[in-house]
PDB file of C-alpha atoms in Angstrom:
ATOM      1  CA  MET A1253      21.002  47.791-127.225  1.00 33.00           C
ATOM      2  CA  VAL A1254      20.954  45.936-130.672  1.00 32.00           C
ATOM      3  CA  THR A1255      22.106  42.689-128.869  1.00 35.00           C
ATOM      4  CA  ALA A1256      19.920  39.776-127.909  1.00 36.00           C
ATOM      5  CA  ALA A1257      22.513  40.127-124.500  1.00 38.00           C
ATOM      6  CA  ALA A1258      22.263  43.920-124.342  1.00 39.00           C
ATOM      7  CA  VAL A1259      18.398  44.026-124.933  1.00 45.00           C
ATOM      8  CA  ASP A1260      16.072  42.871-122.515  1.00 53.00           C
ATOM      9  CA  SER A1261      12.555  43.200-123.951  1.00 53.00           C
ATOM     10  CA  PRO A1262      11.480  39.798-125.284  1.00 56.00           C
ATOM     11  CA  VAL A1263      10.357  41.474-128.685  1.00 50.00           C
ATOM     12  CA  PHE A1264      13.877  41.422-130.016  1.00 46.00           C
ATOM     13  CA  THR A1265      13.841  37.966-129.915  1.00 53.00           C
ATOM     14  CA  HIS A1266      12.031  37.568-132.381  1.00 51.00           C
ATOM     15  CA  LEU A1267      11.199  40.798-134.396  1.00 51.00           C
ATOM     16  CA  LYS A1268      14.096  41.791-136.632  1.00 47.00           C
ATOM     17  CA  GLY A1269      14.575  45.446-138.122  1.00 43.00           C
ATOM     18  CA  LEU A1270      13.050  47.406-134.814  1.00 42.00           C
ATOM     19  CA  THR A1271      14.720  50.252-133.620  1.00 37.00           C
ATOM     20  CA  VAL A1272      15.671  50.269-130.216  1.00 34.00           C
ATOM     21  CA  SER A1273      14.895  53.623-127.732  1.00 33.00           C
ATOM     22  CA  VAL A1274      15.782  53.897-123.880  1.00 33.00           C
ATOM     23  CA  LYS A1275      12.904  53.470-121.279  1.00 43.00           C
ATOM     24  CA  GLU A1276      12.170  57.422-120.359  1.00 36.00           C
ATOM     25  CA  ASN A1277      13.151  56.313-116.548  1.00 42.00           C
ATOM     26  CA  VAL A1278      15.841  54.783-117.387  1.00 42.00           C
ATOM     27  CA  PHE A1279      18.615  57.047-118.141  1.00 43.00           C
ATOM     28  CA  LYS A1280      18.241  59.829-116.287  1.00 43.00           C
ATOM     29  CA  THR A1281      20.049  63.500-116.167  1.00 42.00           C
ATOM     30  CA  ALA A1282      21.416  65.223-113.369  1.00 44.00           C
ATOM     31  CA  SER A1283      18.202  67.656-114.013  1.00 42.00           C
ATOM     32  CA  ASP A1284      16.427  65.238-112.488  1.00 50.00           C
ATOM     33  CA  LYS A1285      17.938  65.406-109.282  1.00 49.00           C
ATOM     34  CA  SER A1286      17.333  68.045-106.717  1.00 46.00           C
ATOM     35  CA  ALA A1287      20.019  70.189-106.314  1.00 43.00           C
ATOM     36  CA  ALA A1288      18.893  70.750-102.692  1.00 47.00           C
ATOM     37  CA  ASP A1289      19.776  67.249-102.690  1.00 54.00           C
ATOM     38  CA  GLU A1290      23.372  67.674-103.710  1.00 52.00           C
ATOM     39  CA  PRO A1291      25.980  67.437-100.852  1.00 52.00           C
ATOM     40  CA  VAL A1292      28.931  69.740-100.811  1.00 51.00           C
ATOM     41  CA  LEU A1293      31.709  67.511-102.590  1.00 50.00           C
ATOM     42  CA  GLN A1294      35.225  68.580-103.898  1.00 59.00           C
ATOM     43  CA  GLY A1295      36.224  68.355-107.229  1.00 68.00           C
ATOM     44  CA  PRO A1296      33.197  67.126-109.553  1.00 83.00           C
ATOM     45  CA  SER A1297      29.791  67.773-108.425  1.00 92.00           C
ATOM     46  CA  LEU A1298      27.135  65.103-107.772  1.00 94.00           C
ATOM     47  CA  ALA A1299      25.484  66.632-111.137  1.00 95.00           C
ATOM     48  CA  ASP A1300      28.390  66.681-113.106  1.00 96.00           C
ATOM     49  CA  MET A1301      28.945  62.747-111.860  1.00 97.00           C
ATOM     50  CA  ILE A1302      25.033  61.725-112.855  1.00 97.00           C
ATOM     51  CA  ASP A1303      25.772  63.286-115.991  1.00 97.00           C
ATOM     52  CA  LYS A1304      28.944  61.691-116.944  1.00 98.00           C
ATOM     53  CA  ALA A1305      27.706  58.229-115.584  1.00 98.00           C
ATOM     54  CA  THR A1306      24.708  58.665-117.827  1.00 97.00           C
ATOM     55  CA  ALA A1307      26.952  59.828-120.920  1.00 98.00           C
ATOM     56  CA  SER A1308      28.470  56.741-120.286  1.00 98.00           C
ATOM     57  CA  MET A1309      25.538  54.503-120.541  1.00 98.00           C
ATOM     58  CA  LYS A1310      24.387  55.576-123.267  1.00 97.00           C
ATOM     59  CA  THR A1311      27.139  55.032-124.970  1.00 97.00           C
ATOM     60  CA  LYS A1312      27.397  51.072-123.492  1.00 97.00           C
ATOM     61  CA  LYS A1313      30.973  52.137-121.488  1.00 98.00           C
ATOM     62  CA  PHE A1314      30.086  50.024-118.481  1.00 98.00           C
ATOM     63  CA  ASP A1315      33.186  50.158-117.513  1.00 97.00           C
ATOM     64  CA  GLU A1316      33.724  53.812-116.984  1.00 98.00           C
ATOM     65  CA  ALA A1317      29.844  53.480-115.415  1.00 98.00           C
ATOM     66  CA  VAL A1318      29.690  51.154-113.098  1.00 98.00           C
ATOM     67  CA  PRO A1319      33.233  53.389-110.524  1.00 98.00           C
ATOM     68  CA  ILE A1320      30.768  56.358-111.244  1.00 98.00           C
ATOM     69  CA  TRP A1321      27.677  54.882-109.741  1.00 98.00           C
ATOM     70  CA  GLU A1322      30.116  53.287-106.713  1.00 98.00           C
ATOM     71  CA  GLN A1323      30.812  56.491-105.599  1.00 97.00           C
ATOM     72  CA  LEU A1324      27.414  58.048-106.318  1.00 97.00           C
ATOM     73  CA  ILE A1325      26.303  54.900-103.610  1.00 98.00           C
ATOM     74  CA  ASP A1326      28.990  56.103-101.140  1.00 97.00           C
ATOM     75  CA  ILE A1327      27.677  59.456-100.990  1.00 96.00           C
ATOM     76  CA  LYS A1328      24.209  58.474-101.120  1.00 96.00           C
ATOM     77  CA  PRO A1329      24.107  55.257-100.043  1.00 95.00           C
ATOM     78  CA  GLY A1330      20.374  54.261-100.100  1.00 92.00           C
ATOM     79  CA  ASP A1331      19.771  56.202-103.036  1.00 97.00           C
ATOM     80  CA  ALA A1332      17.426  53.467-104.783  1.00 98.00           C
ATOM     81  CA  TYR A1333      18.021  55.211-109.230  1.00 98.00           C
ATOM     82  CA  PHE A1334      21.701  55.090-108.482  1.00 98.00           C
ATOM     83  CA  ILE A1335      21.918  51.018-106.897  1.00 98.00           C
ATOM     84  CA  GLN A1336      19.240  50.115-110.218  1.00 98.00           C
ATOM     85  CA  GLN A1337      21.692  52.285-112.529  1.00 98.00           C
ATOM     86  CA  LEU A1338      24.986  50.435-110.419  1.00 98.00           C
ATOM     87  CA  THR A1339      22.914  47.033-111.156  1.00 98.00           C
ATOM     88  CA  LEU A1340      22.132  47.811-114.616  1.00 98.00           C
ATOM     89  CA  ALA A1341      25.652  48.727-115.294  1.00 98.00           C
ATOM     90  CA  THR A1342      27.439  45.685-114.004  1.00 98.00           C
ATOM     91  CA  TYR A1343      25.212  42.763-115.710  1.00 98.00           C
ATOM     92  CA  LYS A1344      25.641  44.988-118.896  1.00 98.00           C
ATOM     93  CA  LEU A1345      29.319  44.861-118.346  1.00 97.00           C
ATOM     94  CA  GLU A1346      29.358  40.674-117.940  1.00 97.00           C
ATOM     95  CA  LYS A1347      32.457  40.562-116.447  1.00 97.00           C
ATOM     96  CA  PRO A1348      34.421  38.681-115.553  1.00 97.00           C
ATOM     97  CA  ASP A1349      31.991  36.754-117.084  1.00 98.00           C
ATOM     98  CA  ALA A1350      27.711  36.920-117.607  1.00 98.00           C
ATOM     99  CA  ILE A1351      26.822  34.793-115.442  1.00 98.00           C
ATOM    100  CA  THR A1352      29.267  36.112-112.346  1.00 98.00           C
ATOM    101  CA  ALA A1353      28.426  39.525-113.563  1.00 98.00           C
ATOM    102  CA  ASN A1354      24.318  38.611-112.877  1.00 98.00           C
ATOM    103  CA  LYS A1355      24.739  37.532-109.835  1.00 98.00           C
ATOM    104  CA  LYS A1356      26.764  40.387-108.959  1.00 98.00           C
ATOM    105  CA  ALA A1357      24.188  42.851-109.693  1.00 98.00           C
ATOM    106  CA  TYR A1358      21.276  41.334-108.076  1.00 98.00           C
ATOM    107  CA  SER A1359      23.545  41.286-104.808  1.00 98.00           C
ATOM    108  CA  ILE A1360      23.390  44.857-105.410  1.00 98.00           C
ATOM    109  CA  LEU A1361      19.975  45.385-106.192  1.00 98.00           C
ATOM    110  CA  GLU A1362      19.166  43.116-103.426  1.00 98.00           C
ATOM    111  CA  LYS A1363      19.662  46.370-101.253  1.00 98.00           C
ATOM    112  CA  LEU A1364      16.719  47.167-102.541  1.00 98.00           C
ATOM    113  CA  LYS A1365      14.712  44.153-101.281  1.00 98.00           C
ATOM    114  CA  PRO A1366      12.927  43.373-104.855  1.00 98.00           C
ATOM    115  CA  LEU A1367      11.584  40.056-103.166  1.00 97.00           C
ATOM    116  CA  THR A1368       9.124  42.522-101.081  1.00 96.00           C
ATOM    117  CA  SER A1369       9.538  45.799-103.212  1.00 97.00           C
ATOM    118  CA  ILE A1370       6.645  47.496-105.160  1.00 96.00           C
ATOM    119  CA  ASP A1371       9.079  50.107-107.393  1.00 97.00           C
ATOM    120  CA  THR A1372       8.393  48.264-111.259  1.00 96.00           C
ATOM    121  CA  GLU A1373      12.031  49.224-112.372  1.00 97.00           C
ATOM    122  CA  THR A1374      13.490  47.256-108.966  1.00 98.00           C
ATOM    123  CA  LEU A1375      10.857  44.421-110.034  1.00 98.00           C
ATOM    124  CA  GLY A1376      12.070  44.643-113.588  1.00 97.00           C
ATOM    125  CA  MET A1377      15.850  44.536-113.150  1.00 98.00           C
ATOM    126  CA  ALA A1378      15.642  41.111-110.861  1.00 98.00           C
ATOM    127  CA  GLY A1379      13.357  39.903-114.020  1.00 98.00           C
ATOM    128  CA  ALA A1380      15.803  40.985-116.289  1.00 98.00           C
ATOM    129  CA  ILE A1381      18.827  39.155-114.283  1.00 98.00           C
ATOM    130  CA  HIS A1382      17.268  35.878-113.439  1.00 98.00           C
ATOM    131  CA  LYS A1383      16.204  35.838-117.498  1.00 98.00           C
ATOM    132  CA  ASN A1384      19.548  36.372-118.424  1.00 98.00           C
ATOM    133  CA  LEU A1385      20.854  33.797-115.789  1.00 98.00           C
ATOM    134  CA  TYR A1386      18.118  31.184-116.986  1.00 98.00           C
ATOM    135  CA  LYS A1387      19.404  32.054-120.616  1.00 97.00           C
ATOM    136  CA  LEU A1388      22.815  31.230-119.834  1.00 98.00           C
ATOM    137  CA  THR A1389      22.833  28.002-117.596  1.00 98.00           C
ATOM    138  CA  GLY A1390      19.511  26.637-118.463  1.00 96.00           C
ATOM    139  CA  ASP A1391      18.647  26.315-115.267  1.00 96.00           C
ATOM    140  CA  LYS A1392      15.054  26.402-114.947  1.00 95.00           C
ATOM    141  CA  SER A1393      14.582  27.480-111.380  1.00 96.00           C
ATOM    142  CA  TYR A1394      15.721  31.397-112.852  1.00 98.00           C
ATOM    143  CA  LEU A1395      13.079  31.125-115.664  1.00 97.00           C
ATOM    144  CA  GLU A1396      10.227  30.610-112.579  1.00 96.00           C
ATOM    145  CA  LYS A1397      11.940  32.985-110.517  1.00 98.00           C
ATOM    146  CA  SER A1398      11.817  35.833-113.512  1.00 98.00           C
ATOM    147  CA  LEU A1399       8.256  35.267-114.010  1.00 98.00           C
ATOM    148  CA  ARG A1400       7.602  35.730-110.218  1.00 97.00           C
ATOM    149  CA  PHE A1401       9.404  39.136-110.616  1.00 98.00           C
ATOM    150  CA  TYR A1402       8.070  40.220-114.033  1.00 98.00           C
ATOM    151  CA  GLU A1403       4.234  39.416-113.296  1.00 97.00           C
ATOM    152  CA  ARG A1404       4.749  41.306-109.883  1.00 97.00           C
ATOM    153  CA  GLY A1405       5.698  44.088-111.376  1.00 96.00           C
ATOM    154  CA  TYR A1406       2.928  44.098-113.746  1.00 97.00           C
ATOM    155  CA  TYR A1407       0.171  43.366-111.501  1.00 96.00           C
ATOM    156  CA  ILE A1408       1.122  46.103-109.245  1.00 96.00           C
ATOM    157  CA  ALA A1409       1.270  48.909-111.870  1.00 94.00           C
ATOM    158  CA  ASN A1410      -0.227  47.891-114.872  1.00 93.00           C
ATOM    159  CA  ASP A1411       3.592  48.072-116.168  1.00 95.00           C
ATOM    160  CA  TYR A1412       3.639  47.455-119.494  1.00 97.00           C
ATOM    161  CA  TYR A1413       6.902  46.334-119.493  1.00 96.00           C
ATOM    162  CA  ASN A1414       6.777  43.672-116.927  1.00 97.00           C
ATOM    163  CA  GLY A1415       3.708  42.927-118.189  1.00 98.00           C
ATOM    164  CA  ILE A1416       4.959  42.079-122.263  1.00 98.00           C
ATOM    165  CA  ASN A1417       8.149  40.068-120.081  1.00 98.00           C
ATOM    166  CA  ALA A1418       5.810  38.076-118.233  1.00 98.00           C
ATOM    167  CA  ALA A1419       3.233  36.793-120.888  1.00 98.00           C
ATOM    168  CA  PHE A1420       6.969  36.331-123.143  1.00 97.00           C
ATOM    169  CA  LEU A1421       7.961  33.732-119.955  1.00 98.00           C
ATOM    170  CA  TYR A1422       4.580  32.000-119.742  1.00 98.00           C
ATOM    171  CA  TRP A1423       4.878  31.346-123.299  1.00 97.00           C
ATOM    172  CA  LYS A1424       8.402  29.928-122.811  1.00 96.00           C
ATOM    173  CA  MET A1425       6.974  27.982-119.772  1.00 96.00           C
ATOM    174  CA  ALA A1426       3.978  26.540-122.394  1.00 97.00           C
ATOM    175  CA  ALA A1427       7.163  25.135-124.706  1.00 95.00           C
ATOM    176  CA  GLU A1428       8.841  23.631-122.374  1.00 92.00           C
ATOM    177  CA  ALA A1429       5.995  22.036-120.361  1.00 94.00           C
ATOM    178  CA  LEU A1430       5.664  18.202-119.361  1.00 91.00           C
ATOM    179  CA  ASP A1431       2.244  17.622-119.636  1.00 94.00           C
ATOM    180  CA  LYS A1432      -0.669  18.870-121.726  1.00 95.00           C
ATOM    181  CA  GLU A1433      -2.694  20.520-118.518  1.00 96.00           C
ATOM    182  CA  GLN A1434       0.505  22.633-117.430  1.00 96.00           C
ATOM    183  CA  THR A1435       0.764  23.715-121.340  1.00 97.00           C
ATOM    184  CA  GLN A1436      -2.973  24.421-121.389  1.00 97.00           C
ATOM    185  CA  PHE A1437      -2.418  26.816-118.370  1.00 97.00           C
ATOM    186  CA  TYR A1438       0.616  28.669-119.335  1.00 98.00           C
ATOM    187  CA  LYS A1439      -0.566  29.601-122.971  1.00 98.00           C
ATOM    188  CA  MET A1440      -3.875  30.761-121.188  1.00 98.00           C
ATOM    189  CA  GLN A1441      -2.173  32.822-118.889  1.00 98.00           C
ATOM    190  CA  ALA A1442       0.381  34.031-121.600  1.00 98.00           C
ATOM    191  CA  VAL A1443      -2.750  34.667-124.089  1.00 98.00           C
ATOM    192  CA  HIS A1444      -4.541  37.067-120.997  1.00 98.00           C
ATOM    193  CA  ILE A1445      -1.805  38.707-120.076  1.00 98.00           C
ATOM    194  CA  ASP A1446      -0.486  40.234-124.244  1.00 98.00           C
ATOM    195  CA  LYS A1447      -4.204  41.032-124.567  1.00 98.00           C
ATOM    196  CA  GLN A1448      -4.291  43.123-121.375  1.00 98.00           C
ATOM    197  CA  VAL A1449      -0.734  45.006-122.583  1.00 98.00           C
ATOM    198  CA  ILE A1450      -2.439  45.350-126.113  1.00 98.00           C
ATOM    199  CA  ASP A1451      -4.937  47.146-123.834  1.00 97.00           C
ATOM    200  CA  ILE A1452      -2.108  48.779-121.857  1.00 97.00           C
ATOM    201  CA  CYS A1453      -0.251  49.965-124.495  1.00 97.00           C
ATOM    202  CA  ASN A1454      -3.389  51.673-126.430  1.00 96.00           C
ATOM    203  CA  ASP A1455      -4.752  53.522-123.691  1.00 96.00           C
ATOM    204  CA  LEU A1456      -1.450  55.048-123.676  1.00 96.00           C
ATOM    205  CA  LYS A1457      -1.189  55.702-127.212  1.00 95.00           C
ATOM    206  CA  ALA A1458      -4.405  57.607-126.922  1.00 96.00           C
ATOM    207  CA  GLN A1459      -3.132  60.097-124.652  1.00 95.00           C
ATOM    208  CA  GLU A1460      -3.249  63.632-125.422  1.00 93.00           C
ATOM    209  CA  ASP A1461       0.352  64.192-125.532  1.00 94.00           C
ATOM    210  CA  TYR A1462       2.009  60.607-125.956  1.00 95.00           C
ATOM    211  CA  SER A1463       3.142  62.124-129.836  1.00 93.00           C
ATOM    212  CA  LYS A1464       5.624  63.717-127.423  1.00 93.00           C
ATOM    213  CA  SER A1465       6.150  60.690-125.215  1.00 94.00           C
ATOM    214  CA  ALA A1466       9.870  58.972-125.363  1.00 93.00           C
ATOM    215  CA  GLU A1467       7.944  56.181-124.506  1.00 94.00           C
ATOM    216  CA  ARG A1468       6.596  56.293-128.076  1.00 94.00           C
ATOM    217  CA  GLU A1469       9.086  53.307-129.688  1.00 94.00           C
ATOM    218  CA  TRP A1470       9.042  51.128-126.437  1.00 95.00           C
ATOM    219  CA  VAL A1471       4.846  51.461-126.316  1.00 96.00           C
ATOM    220  CA  THR A1472       5.595  50.348-129.921  1.00 95.00           C
ATOM    221  CA  ASN A1473       7.983  47.866-129.776  1.00 96.00           C
ATOM    222  CA  THR A1474       6.015  46.017-126.720  1.00 97.00           C
ATOM    223  CA  LEU A1475       2.495  46.237-129.156  1.00 97.00           C
ATOM    224  CA  ALA A1476       4.884  43.843-131.829  1.00 96.00           C
ATOM    225  CA  GLU A1477       5.284  41.123-128.860  1.00 97.00           C
ATOM    226  CA  ALA A1478       2.067  40.946-127.646  1.00 97.00           C
ATOM    227  CA  TYR A1479       0.679  40.971-131.337  1.00 97.00           C
ATOM    228  CA  PHE A1480       3.483  37.887-132.377  1.00 96.00           C
ATOM    229  CA  GLY A1481       2.400  36.402-129.027  1.00 96.00           C
ATOM    230  CA  LEU A1482      -1.126  35.936-130.338  1.00 97.00           C
ATOM    231  CA  ASP A1483       0.070  34.898-134.053  1.00 95.00           C
ATOM    232  CA  ASP A1484      -2.727  38.446-134.654  1.00 95.00           C
ATOM    233  CA  VAL A1485      -0.393  38.841-138.133  1.00 94.00           C
ATOM    234  CA  ASN A1486      -2.624  41.594-139.623  1.00 93.00           C
ATOM    235  CA  ALA A1487      -2.209  43.990-136.200  1.00 92.00           C
ATOM    236  CA  LEU A1488       1.459  43.291-136.289  1.00 91.00           C
ATOM    237  CA  ASN A1489       1.644  44.250-139.885  1.00 90.00           C
ATOM    238  CA  ASN A1490       0.142  47.843-139.311  1.00 89.00           C
ATOM    239  CA  ILE A1491       2.206  48.402-136.143  1.00 85.00           C
ATOM    240  CA  LEU A1492       5.350  47.486-137.960  1.00 73.00           C
TER     241      LEU A1492
END
């Protein structure tokens, strides 16, 4: 997950040398699934299938993970986690090509109704897919759709991942604006969200159990991106 194509967080667009962690809610293990919910299966258990798919995702063997997530969805068609993981594996696989893969991934995610969803993970994935399509095609409509998904995910739950991506896209919109008024508006939005994201991340860092949190690296990377956006060199140097 170190290449620009593989990392969804915009911090890696600007800052080199940062390590990558996996978000706590992205690659779960079978222990996160209730055994009581498992149907009786012939062959590998549901838990074994989840563990195998998760291990393949962590080693970026998305071609191995995709068919397992597909099987799991056949077993439990409405499972949001399985649908999200198949979505992620599909666009990371980039086959037969990146554009097709991202469009297919979104068609999978549509089962979770991202246009009306209030789930931050679903909204973050929808934002990432459309951001990818913007990078791949240059079509600004994808940029605008990505921003809407990220911004909604941010405001619904004060979610720093969606928030930092929304701020990044506002900076991008400002850079591409056609007039001074638009540029100023987008910059104001970006600054506003960057500052709020910093507050969210610092609140997380102040929590008693933060030292044990699996999200510490994500919080640090998010703070770095926010300080970079605000051009706060001193604060940026203090956390790197």
